[in-house]
mmCIF file of C-alpha atoms in Angstrom:
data_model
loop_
_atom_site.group_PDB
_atom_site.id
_atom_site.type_symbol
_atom_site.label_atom_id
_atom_site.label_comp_id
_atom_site.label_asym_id
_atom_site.label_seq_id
_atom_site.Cartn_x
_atom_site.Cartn_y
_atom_site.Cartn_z
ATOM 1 C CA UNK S 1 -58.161 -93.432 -76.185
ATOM 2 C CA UNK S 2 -58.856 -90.798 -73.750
ATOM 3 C CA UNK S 3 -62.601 -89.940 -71.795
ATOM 4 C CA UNK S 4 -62.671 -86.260 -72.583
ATOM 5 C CA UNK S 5 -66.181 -85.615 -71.331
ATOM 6 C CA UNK S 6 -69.216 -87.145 -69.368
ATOM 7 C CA UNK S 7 -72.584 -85.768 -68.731
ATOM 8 C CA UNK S 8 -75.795 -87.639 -66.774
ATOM 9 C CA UNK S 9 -78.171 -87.612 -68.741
ATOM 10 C CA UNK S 10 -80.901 -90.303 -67.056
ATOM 11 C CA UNK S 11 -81.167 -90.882 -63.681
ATOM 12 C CA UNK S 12 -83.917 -93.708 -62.460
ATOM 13 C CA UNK S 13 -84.514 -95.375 -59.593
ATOM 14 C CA UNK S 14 -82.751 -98.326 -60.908
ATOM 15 C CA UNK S 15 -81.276 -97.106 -64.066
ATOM 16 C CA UNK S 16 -79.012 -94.380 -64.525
ATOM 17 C CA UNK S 17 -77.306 -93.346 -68.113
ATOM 18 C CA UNK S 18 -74.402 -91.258 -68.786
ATOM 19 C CA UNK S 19 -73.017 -89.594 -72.404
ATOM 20 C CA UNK S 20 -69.547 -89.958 -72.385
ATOM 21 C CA UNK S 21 -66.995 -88.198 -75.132
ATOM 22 C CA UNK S 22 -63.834 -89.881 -75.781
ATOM 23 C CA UNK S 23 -60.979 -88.903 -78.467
ATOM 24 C CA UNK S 24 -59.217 -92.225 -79.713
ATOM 25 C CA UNK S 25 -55.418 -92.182 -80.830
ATOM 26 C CA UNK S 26 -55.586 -90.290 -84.221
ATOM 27 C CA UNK S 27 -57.777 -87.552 -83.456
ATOM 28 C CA UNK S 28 -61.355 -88.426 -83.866
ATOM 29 C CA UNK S 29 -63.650 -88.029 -81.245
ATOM 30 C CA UNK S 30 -66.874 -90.117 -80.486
ATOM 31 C CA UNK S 31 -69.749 -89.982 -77.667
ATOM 32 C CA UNK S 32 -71.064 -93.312 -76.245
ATOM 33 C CA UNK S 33 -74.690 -93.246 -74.044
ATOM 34 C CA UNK S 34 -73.871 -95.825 -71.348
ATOM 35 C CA UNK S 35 -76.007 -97.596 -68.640
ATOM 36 C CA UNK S 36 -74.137 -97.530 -65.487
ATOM 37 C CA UNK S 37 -74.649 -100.255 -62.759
ATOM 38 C CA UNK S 38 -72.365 -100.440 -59.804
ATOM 39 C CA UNK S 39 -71.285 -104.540 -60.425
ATOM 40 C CA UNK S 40 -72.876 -108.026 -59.489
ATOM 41 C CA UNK S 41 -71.580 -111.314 -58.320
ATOM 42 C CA UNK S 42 -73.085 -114.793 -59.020
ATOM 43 C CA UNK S 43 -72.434 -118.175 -57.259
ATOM 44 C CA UNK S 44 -72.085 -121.694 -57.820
ATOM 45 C CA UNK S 45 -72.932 -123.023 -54.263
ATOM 46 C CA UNK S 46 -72.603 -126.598 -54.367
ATOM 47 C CA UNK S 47 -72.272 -129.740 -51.489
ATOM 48 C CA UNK S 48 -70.531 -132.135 -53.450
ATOM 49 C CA UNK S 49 -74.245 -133.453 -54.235
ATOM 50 C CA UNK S 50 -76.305 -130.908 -55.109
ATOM 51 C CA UNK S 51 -75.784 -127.277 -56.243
ATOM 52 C CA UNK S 52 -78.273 -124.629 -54.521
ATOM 53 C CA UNK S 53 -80.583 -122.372 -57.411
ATOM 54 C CA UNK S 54 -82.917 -119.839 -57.447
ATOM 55 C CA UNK S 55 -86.228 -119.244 -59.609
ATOM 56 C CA UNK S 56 -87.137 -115.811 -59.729
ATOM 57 C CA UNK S 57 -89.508 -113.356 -61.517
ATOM 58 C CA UNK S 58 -87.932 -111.449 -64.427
ATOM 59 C CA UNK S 59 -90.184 -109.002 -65.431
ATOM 60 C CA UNK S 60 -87.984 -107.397 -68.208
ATOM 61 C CA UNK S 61 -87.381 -110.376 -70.356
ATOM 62 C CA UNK S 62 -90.057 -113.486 -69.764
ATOM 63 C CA UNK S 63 -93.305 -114.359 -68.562
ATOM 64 C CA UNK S 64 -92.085 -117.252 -66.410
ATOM 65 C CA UNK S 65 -89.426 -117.220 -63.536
ATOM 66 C CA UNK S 66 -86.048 -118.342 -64.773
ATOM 67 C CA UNK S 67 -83.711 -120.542 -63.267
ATOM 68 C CA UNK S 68 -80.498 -118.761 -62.108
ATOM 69 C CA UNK S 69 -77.488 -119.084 -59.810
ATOM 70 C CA UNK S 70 -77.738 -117.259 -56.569
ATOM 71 C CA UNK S 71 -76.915 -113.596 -57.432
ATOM 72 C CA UNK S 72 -76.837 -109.831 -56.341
ATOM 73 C CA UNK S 73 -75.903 -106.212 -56.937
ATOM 74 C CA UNK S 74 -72.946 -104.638 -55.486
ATOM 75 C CA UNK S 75 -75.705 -102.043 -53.939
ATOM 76 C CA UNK S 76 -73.975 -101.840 -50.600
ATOM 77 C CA UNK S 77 -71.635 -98.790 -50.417
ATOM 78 C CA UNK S 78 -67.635 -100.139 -50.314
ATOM 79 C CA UNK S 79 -68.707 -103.489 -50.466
ATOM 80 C CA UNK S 80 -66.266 -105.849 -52.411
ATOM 81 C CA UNK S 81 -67.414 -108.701 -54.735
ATOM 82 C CA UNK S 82 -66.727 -111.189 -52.216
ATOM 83 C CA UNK S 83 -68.596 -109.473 -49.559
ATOM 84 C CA UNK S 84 -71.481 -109.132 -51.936
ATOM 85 C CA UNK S 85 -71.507 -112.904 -52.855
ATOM 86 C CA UNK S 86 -71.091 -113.879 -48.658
ATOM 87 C CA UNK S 87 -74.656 -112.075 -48.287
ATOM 88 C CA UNK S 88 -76.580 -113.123 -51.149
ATOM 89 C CA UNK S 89 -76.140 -116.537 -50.132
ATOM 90 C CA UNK S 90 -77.354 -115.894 -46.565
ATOM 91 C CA UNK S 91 -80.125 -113.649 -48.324
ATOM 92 C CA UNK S 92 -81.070 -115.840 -51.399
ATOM 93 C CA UNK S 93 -80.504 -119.397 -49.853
ATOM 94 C CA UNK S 94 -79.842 -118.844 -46.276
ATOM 95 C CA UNK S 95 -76.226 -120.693 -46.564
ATOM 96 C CA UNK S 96 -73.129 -119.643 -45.461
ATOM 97 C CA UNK S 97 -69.972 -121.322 -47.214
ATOM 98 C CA UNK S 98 -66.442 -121.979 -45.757
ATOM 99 C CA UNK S 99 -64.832 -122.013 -49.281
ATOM 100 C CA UNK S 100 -64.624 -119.376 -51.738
ATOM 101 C CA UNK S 101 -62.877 -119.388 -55.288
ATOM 102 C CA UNK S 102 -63.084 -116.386 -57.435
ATOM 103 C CA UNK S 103 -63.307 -118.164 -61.103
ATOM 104 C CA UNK S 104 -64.519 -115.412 -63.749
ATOM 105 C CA UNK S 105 -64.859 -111.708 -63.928
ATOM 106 C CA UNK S 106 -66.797 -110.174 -67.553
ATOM 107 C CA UNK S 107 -69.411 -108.217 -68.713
ATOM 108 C CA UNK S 108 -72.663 -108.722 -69.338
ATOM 109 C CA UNK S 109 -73.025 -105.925 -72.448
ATOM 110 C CA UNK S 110 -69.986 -104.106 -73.143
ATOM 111 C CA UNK S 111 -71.337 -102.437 -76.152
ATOM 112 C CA UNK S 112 -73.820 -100.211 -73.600
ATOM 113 C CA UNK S 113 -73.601 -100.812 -69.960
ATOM 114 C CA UNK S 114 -70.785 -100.992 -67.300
ATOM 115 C CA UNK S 115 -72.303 -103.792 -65.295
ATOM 116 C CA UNK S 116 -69.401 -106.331 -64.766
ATOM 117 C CA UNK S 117 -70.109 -109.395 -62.930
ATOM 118 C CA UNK S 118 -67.411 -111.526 -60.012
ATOM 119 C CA UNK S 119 -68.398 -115.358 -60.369
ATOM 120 C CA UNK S 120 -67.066 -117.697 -57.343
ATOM 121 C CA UNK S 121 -67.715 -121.030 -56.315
ATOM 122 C CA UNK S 122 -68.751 -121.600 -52.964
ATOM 123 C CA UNK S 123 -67.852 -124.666 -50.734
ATOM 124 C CA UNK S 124 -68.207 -125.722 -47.268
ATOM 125 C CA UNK S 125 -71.912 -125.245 -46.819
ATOM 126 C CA UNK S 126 -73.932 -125.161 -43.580
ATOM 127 C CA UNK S 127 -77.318 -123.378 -42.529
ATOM 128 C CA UNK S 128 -78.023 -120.577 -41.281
ATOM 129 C CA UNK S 129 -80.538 -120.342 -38.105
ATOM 130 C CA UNK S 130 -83.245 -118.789 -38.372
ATOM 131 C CA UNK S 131 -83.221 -117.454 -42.046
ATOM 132 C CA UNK S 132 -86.087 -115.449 -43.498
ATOM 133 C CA UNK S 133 -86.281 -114.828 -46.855
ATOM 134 C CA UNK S 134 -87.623 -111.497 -48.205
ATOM 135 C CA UNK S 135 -90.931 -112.122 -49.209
ATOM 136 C CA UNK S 136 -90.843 -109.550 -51.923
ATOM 137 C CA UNK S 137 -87.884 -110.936 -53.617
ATOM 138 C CA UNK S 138 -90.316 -114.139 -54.898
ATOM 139 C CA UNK S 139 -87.544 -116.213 -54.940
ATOM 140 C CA UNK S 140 -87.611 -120.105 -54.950
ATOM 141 C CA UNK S 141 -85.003 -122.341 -53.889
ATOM 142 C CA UNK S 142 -84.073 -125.339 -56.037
ATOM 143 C CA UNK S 143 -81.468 -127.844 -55.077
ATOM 144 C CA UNK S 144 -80.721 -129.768 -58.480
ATOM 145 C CA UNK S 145 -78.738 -132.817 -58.463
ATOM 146 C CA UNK S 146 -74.603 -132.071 -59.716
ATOM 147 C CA UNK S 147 -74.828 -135.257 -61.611
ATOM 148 C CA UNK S 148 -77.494 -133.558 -64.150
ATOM 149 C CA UNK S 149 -75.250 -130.344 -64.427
ATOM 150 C CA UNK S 150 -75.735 -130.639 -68.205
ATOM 151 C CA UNK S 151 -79.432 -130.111 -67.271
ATOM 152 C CA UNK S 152 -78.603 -126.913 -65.356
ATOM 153 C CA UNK S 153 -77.215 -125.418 -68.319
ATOM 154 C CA UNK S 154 -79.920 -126.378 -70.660
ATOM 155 C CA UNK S 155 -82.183 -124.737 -68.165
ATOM 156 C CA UNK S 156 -80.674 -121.514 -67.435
ATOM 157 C CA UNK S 157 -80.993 -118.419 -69.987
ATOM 158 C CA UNK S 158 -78.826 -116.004 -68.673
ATOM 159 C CA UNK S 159 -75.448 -114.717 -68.789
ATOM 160 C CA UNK S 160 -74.327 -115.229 -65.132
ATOM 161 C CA UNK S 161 -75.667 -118.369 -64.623
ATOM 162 C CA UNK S 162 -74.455 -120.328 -68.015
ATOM 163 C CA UNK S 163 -70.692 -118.637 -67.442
ATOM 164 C CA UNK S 164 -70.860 -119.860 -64.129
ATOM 165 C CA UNK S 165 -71.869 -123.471 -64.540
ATOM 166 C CA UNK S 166 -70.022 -123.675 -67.792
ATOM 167 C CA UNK S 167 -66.846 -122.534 -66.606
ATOM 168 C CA UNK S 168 -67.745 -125.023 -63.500
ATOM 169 C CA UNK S 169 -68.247 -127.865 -65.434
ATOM 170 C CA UNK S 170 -64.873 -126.987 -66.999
ATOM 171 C CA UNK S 171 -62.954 -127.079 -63.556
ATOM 172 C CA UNK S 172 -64.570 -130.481 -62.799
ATOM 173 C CA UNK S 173 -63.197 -131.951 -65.643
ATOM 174 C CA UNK U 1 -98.163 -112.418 -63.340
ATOM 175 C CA UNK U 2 -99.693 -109.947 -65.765
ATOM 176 C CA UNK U 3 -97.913 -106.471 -67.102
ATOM 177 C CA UNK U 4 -100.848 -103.607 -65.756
ATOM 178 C CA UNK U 5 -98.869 -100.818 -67.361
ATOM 179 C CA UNK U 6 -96.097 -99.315 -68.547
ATOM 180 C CA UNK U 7 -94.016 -95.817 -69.649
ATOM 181 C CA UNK U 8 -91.469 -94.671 -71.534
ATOM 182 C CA UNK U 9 -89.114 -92.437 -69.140
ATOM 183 C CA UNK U 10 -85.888 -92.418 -71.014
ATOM 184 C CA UNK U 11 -85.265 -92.081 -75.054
ATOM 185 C CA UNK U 12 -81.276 -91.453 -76.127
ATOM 186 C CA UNK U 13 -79.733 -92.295 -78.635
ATOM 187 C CA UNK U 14 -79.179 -96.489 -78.144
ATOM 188 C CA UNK U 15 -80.599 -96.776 -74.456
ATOM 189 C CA UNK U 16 -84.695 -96.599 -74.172
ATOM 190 C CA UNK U 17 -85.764 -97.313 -70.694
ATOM 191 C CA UNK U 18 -89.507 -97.961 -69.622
ATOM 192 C CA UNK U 19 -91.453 -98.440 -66.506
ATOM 193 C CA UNK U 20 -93.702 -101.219 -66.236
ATOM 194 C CA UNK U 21 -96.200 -102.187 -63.593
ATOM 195 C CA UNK U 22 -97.091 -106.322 -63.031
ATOM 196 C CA UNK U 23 -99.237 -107.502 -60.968
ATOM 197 C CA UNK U 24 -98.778 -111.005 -59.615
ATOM 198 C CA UNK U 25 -100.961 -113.883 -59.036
ATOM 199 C CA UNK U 26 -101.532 -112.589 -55.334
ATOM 200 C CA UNK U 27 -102.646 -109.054 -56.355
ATOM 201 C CA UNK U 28 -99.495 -107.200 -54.758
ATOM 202 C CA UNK U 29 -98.290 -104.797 -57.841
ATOM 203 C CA UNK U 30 -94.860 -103.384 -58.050
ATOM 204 C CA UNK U 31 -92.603 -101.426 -60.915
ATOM 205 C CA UNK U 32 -89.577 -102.248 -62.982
ATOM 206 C CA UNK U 33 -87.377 -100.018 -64.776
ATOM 207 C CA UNK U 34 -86.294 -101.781 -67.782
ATOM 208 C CA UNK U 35 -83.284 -100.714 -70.189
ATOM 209 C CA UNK U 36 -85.073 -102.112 -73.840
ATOM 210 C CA UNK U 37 -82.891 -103.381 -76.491
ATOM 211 C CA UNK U 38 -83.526 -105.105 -79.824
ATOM 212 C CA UNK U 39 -81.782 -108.228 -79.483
ATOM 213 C CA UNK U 40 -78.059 -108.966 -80.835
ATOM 214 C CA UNK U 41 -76.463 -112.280 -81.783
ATOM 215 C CA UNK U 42 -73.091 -113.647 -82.032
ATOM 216 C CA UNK U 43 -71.088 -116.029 -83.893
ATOM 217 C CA UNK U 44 -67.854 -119.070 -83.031
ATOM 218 C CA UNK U 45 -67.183 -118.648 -87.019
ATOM 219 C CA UNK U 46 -64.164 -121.348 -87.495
ATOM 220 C CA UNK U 47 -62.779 -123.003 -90.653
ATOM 221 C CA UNK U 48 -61.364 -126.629 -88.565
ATOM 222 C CA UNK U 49 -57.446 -124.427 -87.423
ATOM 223 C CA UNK U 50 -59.076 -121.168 -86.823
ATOM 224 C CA UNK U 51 -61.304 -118.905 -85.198
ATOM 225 C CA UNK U 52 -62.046 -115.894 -86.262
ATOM 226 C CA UNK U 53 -62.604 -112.874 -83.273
ATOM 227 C CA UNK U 54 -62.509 -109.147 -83.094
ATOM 228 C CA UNK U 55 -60.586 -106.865 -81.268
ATOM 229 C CA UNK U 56 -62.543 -103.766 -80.791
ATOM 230 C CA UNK U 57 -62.935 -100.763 -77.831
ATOM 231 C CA UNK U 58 -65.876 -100.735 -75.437
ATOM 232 C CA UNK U 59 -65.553 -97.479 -73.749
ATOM 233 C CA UNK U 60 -68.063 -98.078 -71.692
ATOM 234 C CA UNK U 61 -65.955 -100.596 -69.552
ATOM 235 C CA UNK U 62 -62.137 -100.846 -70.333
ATOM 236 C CA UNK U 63 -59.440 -98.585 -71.387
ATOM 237 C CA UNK U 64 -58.399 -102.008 -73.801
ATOM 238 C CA UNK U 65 -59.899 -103.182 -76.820
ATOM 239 C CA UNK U 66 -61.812 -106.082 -76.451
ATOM 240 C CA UNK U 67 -61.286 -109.849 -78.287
ATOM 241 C CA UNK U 68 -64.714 -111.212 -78.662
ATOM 242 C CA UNK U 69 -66.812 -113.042 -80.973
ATOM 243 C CA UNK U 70 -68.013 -111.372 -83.994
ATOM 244 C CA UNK U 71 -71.266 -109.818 -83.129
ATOM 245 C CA UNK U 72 -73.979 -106.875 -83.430
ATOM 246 C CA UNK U 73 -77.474 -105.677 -82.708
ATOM 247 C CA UNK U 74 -80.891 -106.634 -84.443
ATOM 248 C CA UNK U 75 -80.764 -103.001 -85.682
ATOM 249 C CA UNK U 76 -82.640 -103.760 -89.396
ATOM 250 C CA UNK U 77 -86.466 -103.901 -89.270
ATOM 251 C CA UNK U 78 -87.751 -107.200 -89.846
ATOM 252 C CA UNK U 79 -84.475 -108.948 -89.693
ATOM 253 C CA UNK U 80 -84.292 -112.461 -87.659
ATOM 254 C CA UNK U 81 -81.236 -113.343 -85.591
ATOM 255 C CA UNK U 82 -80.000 -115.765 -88.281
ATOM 256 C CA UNK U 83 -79.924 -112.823 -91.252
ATOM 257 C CA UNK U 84 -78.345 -110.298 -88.897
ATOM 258 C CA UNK U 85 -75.713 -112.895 -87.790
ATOM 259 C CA UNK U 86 -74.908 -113.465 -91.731
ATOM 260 C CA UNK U 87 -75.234 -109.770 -92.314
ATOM 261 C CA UNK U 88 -72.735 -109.171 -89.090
ATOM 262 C CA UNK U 89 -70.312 -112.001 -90.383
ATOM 263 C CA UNK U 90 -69.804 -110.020 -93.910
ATOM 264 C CA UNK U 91 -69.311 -106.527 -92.038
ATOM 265 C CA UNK U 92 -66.814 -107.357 -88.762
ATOM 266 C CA UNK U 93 -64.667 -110.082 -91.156
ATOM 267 C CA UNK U 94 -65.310 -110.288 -94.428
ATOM 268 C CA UNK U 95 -66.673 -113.430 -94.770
ATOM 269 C CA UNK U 96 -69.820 -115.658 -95.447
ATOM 270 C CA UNK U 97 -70.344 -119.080 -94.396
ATOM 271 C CA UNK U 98 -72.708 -121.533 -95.984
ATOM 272 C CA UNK U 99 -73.585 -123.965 -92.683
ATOM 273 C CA UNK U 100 -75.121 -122.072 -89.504
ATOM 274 C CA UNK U 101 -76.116 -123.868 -86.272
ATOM 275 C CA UNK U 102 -77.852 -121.969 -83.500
ATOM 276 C CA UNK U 103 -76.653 -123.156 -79.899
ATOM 277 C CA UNK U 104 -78.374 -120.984 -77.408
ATOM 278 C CA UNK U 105 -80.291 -118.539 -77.168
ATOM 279 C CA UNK U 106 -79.675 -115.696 -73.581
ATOM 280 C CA UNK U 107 -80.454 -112.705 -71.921
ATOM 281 C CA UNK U 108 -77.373 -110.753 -70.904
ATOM 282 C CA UNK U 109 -78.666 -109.125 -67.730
ATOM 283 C CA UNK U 110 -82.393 -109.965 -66.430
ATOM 284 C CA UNK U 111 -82.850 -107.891 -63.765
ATOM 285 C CA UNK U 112 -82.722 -104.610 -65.728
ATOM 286 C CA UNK U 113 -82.471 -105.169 -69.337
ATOM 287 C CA UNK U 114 -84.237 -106.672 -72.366
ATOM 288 C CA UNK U 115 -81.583 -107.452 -74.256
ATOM 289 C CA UNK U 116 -81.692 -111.443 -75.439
ATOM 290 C CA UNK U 117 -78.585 -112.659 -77.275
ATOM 291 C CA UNK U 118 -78.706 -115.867 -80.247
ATOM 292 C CA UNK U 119 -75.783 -117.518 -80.448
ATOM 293 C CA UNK U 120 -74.338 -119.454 -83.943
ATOM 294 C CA UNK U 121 -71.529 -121.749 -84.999
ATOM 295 C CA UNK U 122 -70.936 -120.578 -88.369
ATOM 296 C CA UNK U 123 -68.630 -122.902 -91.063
ATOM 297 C CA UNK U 124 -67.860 -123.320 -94.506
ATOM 298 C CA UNK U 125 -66.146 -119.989 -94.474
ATOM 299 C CA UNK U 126 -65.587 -118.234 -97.849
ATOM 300 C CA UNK U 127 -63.778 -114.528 -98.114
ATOM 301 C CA UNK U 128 -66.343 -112.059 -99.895
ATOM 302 C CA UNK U 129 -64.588 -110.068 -102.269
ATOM 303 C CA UNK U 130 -64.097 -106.326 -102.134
ATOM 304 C CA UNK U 131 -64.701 -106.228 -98.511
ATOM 305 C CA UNK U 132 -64.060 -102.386 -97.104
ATOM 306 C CA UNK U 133 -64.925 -102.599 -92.887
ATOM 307 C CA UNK U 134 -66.276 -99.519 -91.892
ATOM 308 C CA UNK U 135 -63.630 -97.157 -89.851
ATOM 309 C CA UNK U 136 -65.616 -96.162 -87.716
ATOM 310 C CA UNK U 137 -66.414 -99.467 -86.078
ATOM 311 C CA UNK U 138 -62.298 -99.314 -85.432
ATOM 312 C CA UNK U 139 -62.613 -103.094 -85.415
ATOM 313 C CA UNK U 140 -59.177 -105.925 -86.129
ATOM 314 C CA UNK U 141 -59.806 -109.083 -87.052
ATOM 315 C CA UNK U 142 -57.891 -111.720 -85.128
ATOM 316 C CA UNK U 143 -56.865 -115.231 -86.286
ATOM 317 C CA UNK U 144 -56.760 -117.627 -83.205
ATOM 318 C CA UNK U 145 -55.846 -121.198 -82.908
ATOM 319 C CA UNK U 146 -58.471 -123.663 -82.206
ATOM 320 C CA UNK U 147 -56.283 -126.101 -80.575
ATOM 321 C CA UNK U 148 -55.414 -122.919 -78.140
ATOM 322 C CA UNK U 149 -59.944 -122.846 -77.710
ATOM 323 C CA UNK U 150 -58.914 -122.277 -73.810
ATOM 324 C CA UNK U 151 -56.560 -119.425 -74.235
ATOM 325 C CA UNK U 152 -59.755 -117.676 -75.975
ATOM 326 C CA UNK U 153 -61.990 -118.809 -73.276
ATOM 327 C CA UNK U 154 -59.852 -117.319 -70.740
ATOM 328 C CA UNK U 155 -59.221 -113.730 -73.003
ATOM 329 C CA UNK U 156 -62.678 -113.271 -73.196
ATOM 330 C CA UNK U 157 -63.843 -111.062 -70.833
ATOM 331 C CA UNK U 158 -67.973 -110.276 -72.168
ATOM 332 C CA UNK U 159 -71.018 -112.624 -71.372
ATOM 333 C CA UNK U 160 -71.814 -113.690 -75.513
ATOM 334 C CA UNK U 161 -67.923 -114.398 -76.419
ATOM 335 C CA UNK U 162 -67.532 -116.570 -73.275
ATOM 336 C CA UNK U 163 -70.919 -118.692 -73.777
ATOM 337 C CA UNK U 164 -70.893 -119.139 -77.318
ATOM 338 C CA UNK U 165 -67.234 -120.217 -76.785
ATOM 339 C CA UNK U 166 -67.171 -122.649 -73.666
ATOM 340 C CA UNK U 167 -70.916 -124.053 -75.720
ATOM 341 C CA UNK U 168 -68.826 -124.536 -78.785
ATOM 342 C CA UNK U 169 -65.845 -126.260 -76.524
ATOM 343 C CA UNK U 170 -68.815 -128.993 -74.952
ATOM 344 C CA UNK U 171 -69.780 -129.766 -78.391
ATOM 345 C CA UNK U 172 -66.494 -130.536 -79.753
ATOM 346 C CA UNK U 173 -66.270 -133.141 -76.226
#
């Protein structure tokens, strides 16, 4: 399979969508419309006691805030995954972690958008002075107890954060 | 938090994207671009030795096919996530099952698009006769272990295979 063609034909503020042609192995040619997104990372921050959560507005899907790992766009220009993850966690729960592990990369909808997600677990946490959140990002810190991470899981309703905590649970055994 | 308005900006061919306007409890207003989707479900079908995935190209992300779950959209007016799942079942393998359980229900990316997934463990797994798969959907069934459940785990690279198969792996303990 071969990309033979690609043409913008959206471009948002958030959203931008591409028409790309391919021609597979025996001929045939197909076009596929595509959201593109430039990558995410998602983290389970954790002190051995507690792991660190976010609730946050999501306007596109629910009423209510959901509960989420901390999270973030690749947005920043040459930015890698675990560059990304480093300042959401200063940004979304004003921790900074001595430990990182990457433990998953996937994506979120193959069938029409690029958007792949890096998920880590971070160690080693400590505070950082003097952290003020954005007050337009709405979002609300939760520290939920590791013993109840089955509770986590039933909580959580979206991709990032139920690969994350599943695959987590996993590693612990 | 209460939606004040909203616009279509974007109709193609899969991808519909709107703007919507909320306002929030404390009067401050602000937009989201929202990719909308109709919903999609997938399926850990299984008959006790096997699972049954699907190998199948996603241009928008990799060069490779795919393994995932067997899967599609809520593309049939009227149809509920449990009839498309047993309408998806019949078209990607071939087969019906006569015991469905649904295990979760998630949206694949929150911050930008609509798209909720419902995820089934489908058994009692009978071949339906006559069964032609469309070409076009260039899709190969593939036959894997389920004492080798990890090995799947870790080929799965999209958000629905890897929940509905690290769910299905808690609830077999």
């Amino acid at each position: 399979m071969e990309r033979i063609g690609s043409r913008r034909v959206y471009e948002g503020r958030v959203i931008d969508v591409r028409v790309d042609e391919f021609r597979y192995d025996d001929g045939e040619t197909a076009e596929r419309e595509i959201a593109e997104h430039p990558g995410a990372v998602g983290i389970v921050a954790h002190d051995g006691e507690r792991i660190y959560l976010v609730r946050q507005p999501r306007e596109a899907v629910a009423e209510a805030a959901l509960l989420e790992v901390p999270a973030g766009k690749l947005d920043v220009e040459g930015e890698s995954p675990l560059e990304c993850a480093q300042r959401e966690l200063v940004e979304e729960i004003g921790m900074r972690a001595s430990a990182w592990t990457e433990i998953k990369r996937f994506y979120t909808s193959p069938g029409f958008a690029e958007e792949e997600v890096t998920l880590f677990v971070a160690t080693g946490l400590d505070e950082v002075a003097d952290h003020r959140p954005d007050p337009h990002e709405r979002i609300e810190v939760v520290q939920w107890p590791l013993a109840d991470l089955d509770g986590a899981i039933d909580a959580c309703a979206d991709a990032k954060s139920l690969i994350a905590l599943l695959l987590f649970r996993g590693l612990r055994g």
